[in-house]
Coordinates of C-alpha atoms in Angstrom, one line a residue:
M26 CA 0.0 0.0 0.0
T27 CA 1.3 3.4 -0.9
Q28 CA 2.1 5.4 2.3
C29 CA 3.5 8.5 0.7
I30 CA 2.5 10.6 -2.4
V31 CA 4.9 13.1 -3.8
V32 CA 3.8 15.7 -6.4
A33 CA 6.6 17.3 -8.4
D34 CA 6.5 19.8 -11.2
D35 CA 9.1 18.2 -13.6
L36 CA 10.7 14.9 -14.2
T37 CA 14.2 15.3 -13.0
G38 CA 12.9 16.8 -9.8
S39 CA 10.5 13.9 -9.4
C40 CA 13.5 11.5 -9.7
D41 CA 15.9 13.3 -7.4
T42 CA 13.2 13.5 -4.7
G43 CA 12.0 10.0 -5.2
H44 CA 15.6 8.8 -4.9
E45 CA 15.7 10.2 -1.3
F46 CA 13.0 7.7 -0.3
A47 CA 14.4 4.9 -2.4
T48 CA 17.8 5.2 -0.8
R49 CA 16.2 4.3 2.6
G50 CA 14.7 1.1 1.1
Y51 CA 11.3 2.4 0.1
D52 CA 9.9 0.9 -3.2
T53 CA 9.5 4.2 -5.1
R54 CA 7.9 4.7 -8.5
V55 CA 7.9 8.0 -10.5
V56 CA 4.7 8.1 -12.5
L57 CA 5.6 10.0 -15.7
S58 CA 2.1 11.5 -16.0
P59 CA -1.0 11.3 -13.8
Q60 CA -3.0 10.8 -16.9
T61 CA -0.9 7.7 -17.8
D62 CA -1.5 5.9 -14.5
T63 CA -3.3 7.3 -11.4
T64 CA -3.1 4.1 -9.4
P65 CA -0.4 4.4 -6.7
Q66 CA 2.3 1.8 -6.7
G67 CA 5.0 0.8 -4.2
D68 CA 5.6 2.5 -0.8
V69 CA 6.1 5.9 -2.4
A70 CA 4.4 7.2 -5.5
V71 CA 5.9 10.3 -7.2
Y72 CA 3.7 12.1 -9.7
N73 CA 5.2 14.3 -12.3
T74 CA 2.6 17.0 -13.2
E75 CA 5.0 18.6 -15.7
S76 CA 3.7 22.0 -14.5
R77 CA 6.7 24.1 -13.9
Y78 CA 6.1 26.1 -17.1
A79 CA 2.4 25.6 -17.4
P80 CA 0.0 28.6 -16.9
P81 CA -0.5 29.1 -13.2
A82 CA -4.2 28.0 -13.2
V83 CA -3.3 24.9 -15.1
A84 CA -0.5 24.0 -12.8
A85 CA -2.7 24.4 -9.8
D86 CA -5.4 22.1 -11.4
R87 CA -2.8 19.4 -12.1
V88 CA -1.7 19.4 -8.5
R89 CA -5.2 19.3 -7.1
S90 CA -6.2 16.4 -9.5
V91 CA -3.5 14.2 -8.0
L92 CA -4.3 15.0 -4.4
E93 CA -8.0 15.6 -4.1
T94 CA -9.0 11.9 -4.0
A95 CA -5.8 10.6 -2.3
D96 CA -5.4 10.0 1.4
P97 CA -1.8 8.7 2.1
A98 CA -0.2 9.0 5.4
V99 CA 2.4 11.5 4.0
V100 CA 2.1 14.1 1.3
F101 CA 5.2 15.9 -0.1
K102 CA 4.9 18.8 -2.5
K103 CA 8.2 18.9 -4.4
V104 CA 9.3 22.4 -5.5
D105 CA 12.3 23.5 -7.5
S106 CA 15.3 24.1 -5.2
T107 CA 15.9 27.4 -7.1
L108 CA 12.2 28.4 -6.8
R109 CA 11.5 28.4 -10.5
G110 CA 8.0 27.6 -11.7
N111 CA 4.5 28.1 -10.2
V112 CA 5.7 27.6 -6.6
R113 CA 3.2 29.6 -4.7
R114 CA 0.2 28.6 -6.8
E115 CA 1.0 24.9 -6.6
V116 CA 1.6 24.9 -2.9
D117 CA -1.8 26.7 -2.4
A118 CA -3.4 24.0 -4.5
A119 CA -1.8 21.2 -2.6
T120 CA -2.9 22.9 0.7
Q121 CA -6.4 23.2 -0.5
A122 CA -6.5 19.5 -1.5
V123 CA -4.8 18.1 1.6
D124 CA -6.2 20.5 4.3
P125 CA -3.4 20.2 6.8
D126 CA -3.0 22.4 9.8
L127 CA 0.7 22.9 9.0
V128 CA 2.5 23.5 5.7
V129 CA 6.3 23.1 6.2
V130 CA 8.3 24.9 3.5
A131 CA 12.0 24.1 3.3
P132 CA 13.3 24.1 -0.3
A133 CA 17.0 24.1 0.7
F134 CA 19.3 21.4 -0.7
P135 CA 22.7 22.0 0.9
A136 CA 24.4 19.2 -1.0
N137 CA 23.7 21.1 -4.2
G138 CA 24.4 24.6 -2.9
R139 CA 20.8 25.7 -2.2
L140 CA 20.5 27.3 1.3
T141 CA 17.9 29.4 3.1
A142 CA 19.3 31.9 5.7
C143 CA 17.4 34.8 7.4
G144 CA 14.5 34.0 5.1
Y145 CA 16.6 34.5 2.0
H146 CA 17.2 31.7 -0.5
L147 CA 20.7 31.3 -2.0
V148 CA 22.2 29.3 -4.8
D149 CA 25.9 28.8 -4.5
G150 CA 26.2 31.8 -2.3
Q151 CA 24.2 34.1 -4.6
L152 CA 20.6 35.4 -4.0
V153 CA 18.4 33.1 -6.1
T154 CA 17.2 35.9 -8.4
E155 CA 20.8 36.8 -9.2
S156 CA 22.0 33.3 -9.8
P157 CA 21.8 31.5 -13.2
P158 CA 18.3 30.1 -12.5
G159 CA 17.2 33.7 -12.0
A160 CA 17.7 34.1 -15.7
D161 CA 15.2 31.3 -16.6
E162 CA 13.4 32.5 -19.7
E163 CA 10.0 31.2 -18.9
R164 CA 9.4 31.0 -15.1
P165 CA 12.3 32.4 -13.0
P166 CA 12.2 32.8 -9.3
T167 CA 10.2 35.9 -8.3
H168 CA 11.7 36.7 -4.9
D169 CA 14.9 36.1 -2.9
S170 CA 12.9 36.2 0.3
L171 CA 11.0 32.9 0.9
P172 CA 8.3 34.5 3.0
E173 CA 7.7 37.1 0.3
C174 CA 7.5 34.4 -2.3
F175 CA 4.4 33.2 -0.4
A176 CA 3.1 36.6 0.6
S177 CA 0.2 36.4 -1.9
S178 CA -0.9 33.0 -0.6
D179 CA -4.5 32.2 0.3
Y180 CA -3.1 31.2 3.8
P181 CA -1.2 32.9 6.6
V182 CA 2.6 32.8 6.2
E183 CA 5.1 32.6 9.1
R184 CA 8.8 32.0 9.3
I185 CA 11.2 30.0 11.6
G186 CA 14.7 31.4 11.5
V187 CA 18.0 29.6 11.6
G188 CA 18.5 30.5 15.3
T189 CA 15.4 28.4 16.2
V190 CA 16.3 25.6 13.9
A191 CA 19.8 25.4 15.3
R192 CA 18.4 24.9 18.8
G193 CA 17.0 21.5 17.8
V194 CA 13.8 19.5 17.3
T195 CA 12.0 20.5 20.5
A196 CA 12.5 24.2 19.7
V197 CA 11.2 23.9 16.2
R198 CA 8.3 21.6 17.3
D199 CA 7.3 24.2 19.9
A200 CA 7.5 27.0 17.3
F201 CA 5.2 25.0 15.0
E202 CA 2.7 24.5 17.8
S203 CA 2.6 28.2 18.6
L204 CA 2.2 29.2 14.9
C205 CA -0.6 26.7 14.3
A206 CA -2.8 28.0 17.1
A207 CA -5.2 29.7 14.6
D208 CA -7.9 27.8 12.7
G209 CA -7.0 26.5 9.3
P210 CA -3.6 25.8 7.5
V211 CA -0.6 27.9 8.2
I212 CA 2.4 28.1 5.8
V213 CA 5.7 28.1 7.7
T214 CA 8.9 28.8 5.8
C215 CA 12.0 27.4 7.5
D216 CA 15.6 28.5 7.3
A217 CA 18.1 25.7 6.6
V218 CA 21.8 26.0 5.8
T219 CA 22.9 22.4 6.6
D220 CA 21.5 19.0 6.0
S221 CA 21.1 18.6 9.8
H222 CA 18.8 21.6 9.8
L223 CA 16.5 19.9 7.3
A224 CA 16.6 16.8 9.5
T225 CA 15.5 18.9 12.5
V226 CA 12.6 20.5 10.6
A227 CA 11.4 17.1 9.3
A228 CA 11.6 15.5 12.7
A229 CA 9.8 18.4 14.4
A230 CA 6.9 18.2 12.0
H231 CA 6.7 14.4 12.4
E232 CA 6.7 14.6 16.2
R233 CA 3.6 16.8 16.2
S234 CA 1.5 13.8 15.0
A235 CA -0.9 16.2 13.2
R236 CA -1.7 16.5 9.5
C237 CA 1.2 18.1 7.8
L238 CA 2.1 19.0 4.2
Y239 CA 5.8 18.9 3.5
V240 CA 7.1 21.3 0.8
G241 CA 10.7 21.2 -0.4
S242 CA 13.2 19.6 -2.7
G243 CA 15.3 16.4 -2.4
G244 CA 17.1 17.8 0.6
L245 CA 14.0 17.8 2.8
A246 CA 12.7 14.5 1.3
R247 CA 15.8 12.8 2.6
H248 CA 14.5 13.2 6.2
V249 CA 10.7 12.8 5.9
T250 CA 9.4 9.7 7.8
V251 CA 7.2 7.2 6.0
P252 CA 5.3 4.7 8.1
G253 CA 5.6 1.0 7.6
T254 CA 8.5 -1.3 6.7
P255 CA 10.3 -0.5 3.4
A256 CA 9.6 -3.0 0.7
G257 CA 13.1 -2.6 -0.7
A258 CA 14.7 -1.1 -3.9
E259 CA 17.6 -2.5 -5.9
L260 CA 18.9 -2.5 -9.4
D261 CA 21.6 -4.3 -11.3
V262 CA 22.8 -2.3 -14.3
D263 CA 23.3 -4.4 -17.5
E264 CA 26.5 -2.8 -18.7
S265 CA 26.5 -4.9 -21.9
R266 CA 23.8 -2.6 -23.3
T267 CA 24.8 0.4 -25.4
V268 CA 24.2 3.9 -23.9
V269 CA 22.3 6.8 -25.2
G270 CA 22.8 10.1 -23.4
V271 CA 20.5 13.1 -24.1
S272 CA 21.1 16.7 -22.9
G273 CA 18.5 19.4 -23.5
S274 CA 19.7 21.7 -20.7
V275 CA 21.5 25.0 -21.2
A276 CA 22.3 25.4 -17.5
P277 CA 25.9 26.6 -17.1
E278 CA 26.7 23.4 -15.1
T279 CA 25.5 21.1 -17.8
L280 CA 27.4 23.0 -20.5
E281 CA 30.6 22.7 -18.5
Q282 CA 29.9 19.0 -18.0
L283 CA 29.3 18.5 -21.8
G284 CA 32.7 20.1 -22.5
A285 CA 34.4 17.4 -20.4
V286 CA 33.0 14.5 -22.6
S287 CA 35.1 13.3 -25.5
E288 CA 34.0 14.9 -28.8
A289 CA 34.0 11.4 -30.3
L290 CA 31.0 10.5 -28.3
R291 CA 29.0 13.7 -28.9
Q292 CA 26.5 14.7 -31.6
H293 CA 25.0 18.2 -31.8
L294 CA 21.5 18.7 -33.0
D295 CA 21.2 21.0 -36.1
L296 CA 19.4 23.8 -34.4
K297 CA 18.4 25.8 -37.5
E298 CA 16.8 22.7 -39.0
A299 CA 15.2 21.7 -35.7
V300 CA 13.4 25.1 -35.6
T301 CA 12.0 24.8 -39.1
D302 CA 11.6 21.0 -39.5
P303 CA 11.9 19.1 -36.2
S304 CA 11.2 15.7 -37.7
T305 CA 13.9 15.9 -40.3
A306 CA 16.4 17.3 -37.8
G307 CA 15.6 14.4 -35.4
A308 CA 16.0 11.8 -38.1
A309 CA 19.4 13.3 -39.2
L310 CA 20.6 13.3 -35.5
A311 CA 19.5 9.7 -35.2
A312 CA 21.5 8.6 -38.2
R313 CA 24.6 10.3 -36.9
G314 CA 24.0 9.1 -33.4
S315 CA 23.6 5.5 -34.5
A316 CA 26.9 5.6 -36.3
V317 CA 28.6 6.7 -33.1
V318 CA 26.9 4.0 -31.1
E319 CA 28.1 1.4 -33.6
N320 CA 31.7 2.6 -33.3
H321 CA 31.9 3.5 -29.6
G322 CA 29.1 1.6 -27.8
G323 CA 27.2 4.8 -26.9
V324 CA 26.5 8.4 -27.8
L325 CA 25.7 11.7 -26.2
L326 CA 23.1 13.7 -28.1
H327 CA 22.8 17.4 -27.2
S328 CA 21.0 20.5 -28.4
A329 CA 23.6 23.0 -27.0
D330 CA 27.2 23.0 -25.8
A331 CA 27.4 26.8 -25.4
R332 CA 25.1 29.6 -24.4
S333 CA 25.5 31.0 -27.9
D334 CA 23.5 28.0 -29.3
V335 CA 20.4 29.5 -27.6
D336 CA 20.9 32.7 -29.4
R337 CA 21.3 30.9 -32.7
A338 CA 18.1 28.9 -32.2
M339 CA 16.2 32.1 -31.3
A340 CA 17.6 33.9 -34.3
A341 CA 16.5 31.0 -36.5
G342 CA 13.0 31.3 -34.9
E343 CA 12.8 35.0 -35.7
R344 CA 13.7 34.4 -39.3
A345 CA 11.0 31.7 -39.5
D346 CA 8.5 33.8 -37.6
V347 CA 8.4 31.3 -34.7
D348 CA 8.1 32.5 -31.2
G349 CA 10.4 31.6 -28.3
P350 CA 8.3 28.9 -26.6
T351 CA 7.7 27.2 -29.9
V352 CA 11.4 27.3 -30.7
R353 CA 12.2 25.6 -27.4
R354 CA 9.5 23.0 -27.9
R355 CA 10.7 22.2 -31.4
V356 CA 14.2 21.8 -30.3
T357 CA 13.1 19.4 -27.5
D358 CA 11.0 17.5 -30.0
A359 CA 13.8 17.1 -32.5
L360 CA 16.2 16.0 -29.8
A361 CA 13.8 13.5 -28.3
T362 CA 12.8 12.1 -31.7
G363 CA 16.5 11.5 -32.6
A364 CA 17.2 9.9 -29.2
A365 CA 14.2 7.6 -29.4
E366 CA 15.2 6.3 -32.8
V367 CA 18.7 5.4 -31.6
V368 CA 17.4 3.8 -28.4
R369 CA 14.8 1.7 -30.3
E370 CA 17.4 0.1 -32.6
D371 CA 18.0 -3.6 -31.9
R372 CA 18.4 -4.0 -28.1
P373 CA 17.3 -0.9 -26.1
S374 CA 20.0 1.2 -24.7
N375 CA 20.6 2.4 -21.1
L376 CA 19.7 6.1 -20.8
F377 CA 21.3 9.2 -19.5
L378 CA 18.8 12.2 -19.5
T379 CA 19.5 15.7 -18.3
G380 CA 16.9 18.5 -18.4
G381 CA 13.4 17.8 -17.1
A382 CA 11.5 18.6 -20.3
T383 CA 14.0 16.6 -22.4
A384 CA 13.8 13.6 -20.1
R385 CA 10.1 13.5 -20.3
A386 CA 10.0 13.9 -24.1
V387 CA 12.4 11.0 -24.6
L388 CA 10.5 8.7 -22.3
D389 CA 7.2 9.6 -23.8
R390 CA 8.5 8.6 -27.3
L391 CA 9.6 5.3 -25.8
D392 CA 6.1 4.8 -24.4
A393 CA 7.5 4.5 -20.8
T394 CA 5.0 4.9 -18.0
A395 CA 7.2 5.1 -14.9
L396 CA 10.7 5.0 -13.4
R397 CA 11.4 2.8 -10.5
M398 CA 14.1 4.4 -8.3
A399 CA 17.1 2.2 -7.5
G400 CA 18.1 3.9 -4.2
E401 CA 21.6 4.6 -5.7
A402 CA 22.9 7.9 -7.1
V403 CA 25.9 8.9 -9.2
A404 CA 26.2 12.1 -7.2
P405 CA 23.8 14.2 -5.0
G406 CA 20.6 14.8 -7.0
I407 CA 21.6 12.4 -9.9
P408 CA 19.8 9.1 -9.2
L409 CA 19.7 5.8 -10.9
S410 CA 16.4 4.1 -11.9
T411 CA 14.8 1.5 -14.1
V412 CA 12.4 2.3 -16.9
D413 CA 8.9 0.7 -16.6
G414 CA 6.8 0.1 -19.7
G415 CA 7.4 0.7 -23.4
V416 CA 10.2 -0.4 -25.7
A417 CA 12.9 0.5 -23.2
D418 CA 11.2 -1.5 -20.3
G419 CA 13.9 -2.7 -17.9
V420 CA 16.8 -0.5 -19.0
A421 CA 18.8 1.5 -16.5
A422 CA 18.4 5.3 -16.5
V423 CA 20.3 8.2 -14.9
T424 CA 18.4 11.5 -14.7
K425 CA 20.0 14.8 -13.8
A426 CA 18.6 18.3 -13.4
G427 CA 20.4 20.8 -15.5
G428 CA 21.9 22.8 -12.6
F429 CA 23.2 19.8 -10.7
G430 CA 26.6 18.2 -10.6
D431 CA 30.3 19.0 -10.8
D432 CA 32.2 19.1 -14.1
Q433 CA 32.6 15.3 -14.2
A434 CA 28.9 14.6 -13.6
I435 CA 28.0 13.5 -17.1
I436 CA 31.2 11.4 -17.6
K437 CA 30.4 9.7 -14.3
S438 CA 26.8 9.1 -15.3
L439 CA 27.7 7.6 -18.6
A440 CA 30.3 5.4 -17.0
R441 CA 27.9 4.1 -14.4
L442 CA 25.6 3.0 -17.3
G443 CA 28.5 1.2 -19.0
L444 CA 30.1 3.8 -21.3
P445 CA 33.6 4.9 -20.1
D446 CA 35.0 8.2 -21.5
E447 CA 37.6 7.8 -24.2
R448 CA 40.0 10.6 -23.3

């Protein structure tokens, strides 16, 4: 029986959060779309609403649709650790559906440089709006202050500072009790600059034994208690398979990681053709990618290896009278089409996927329905899983958010799947 439901706004976030439950032995499934399968599976069911860049009202409806008929022991609303997307609207929707007395908001993920101090959210030491995610072209973070991010909420908003959190579980639990004295749900944002701070916040919420909605990223998920005995999670990677890597992210971290991979393994999507004719561009990418797989046992397909590629794609869109969102969608479609054709050939390949929209597009074209988390990670926030359903059923997959990992993250991910770098 499913004891915990997680609702996340993109696929890579679904996976890195699900991993934090799987690593403790919980059978954790990431359902690629609630429309594909609304029946919970395993100890923990993670639903990807693909709502980070959806219109706010649509995003809220998708969250409510997952939670309004569910009644698990634990509900976790995953939000982006850099506060991109429809954060406030989705949390309000989850609160309305769950009707808790306490909403604990702690999006910090210290292992990946995301901290909250004095109410302000930081990414690698920068205020979140001044960090690279602050330049997100579709749905950037709106505030550096976490309480201000929720100021327009339908519910009262309070804050617990790092001084209280540092005093331990009892101090935080008592603070929760005093803030929840009023009728109805209260949103409480929590400072956290270390992993132990997140452990304290989660333990304090659990000790209250009252209905709580947890809101955070993989950092908080690591410490949320799920009742029952874990059913177990394990995965043996078949390294005799070929490997197909796909990168659709333009995050600075991913671009640096791509540069560390041997050029012999990389194939760049023709962006100009992708903007005007995604199917043809995808087919051409597949042909080149298949040749690399035949010669080297794997390939890394990517839409960009420099920020200037974004400018080139947008310029091609302007010449073709295609707007920005359509350009991005066509590039993703072409990349996913090419990747799926390579993966389908002969024996399905193990998969490395970075960028949430790209990962979802590739898995959709392979008719996958879910990912079962292995409880193992290549690095913090870069988990291993198995594909459920479709032509790639049973293959191993590594998923990575664009902004996660050091400069060797992609090399390490490909190697874990069976493709060592050739440098």
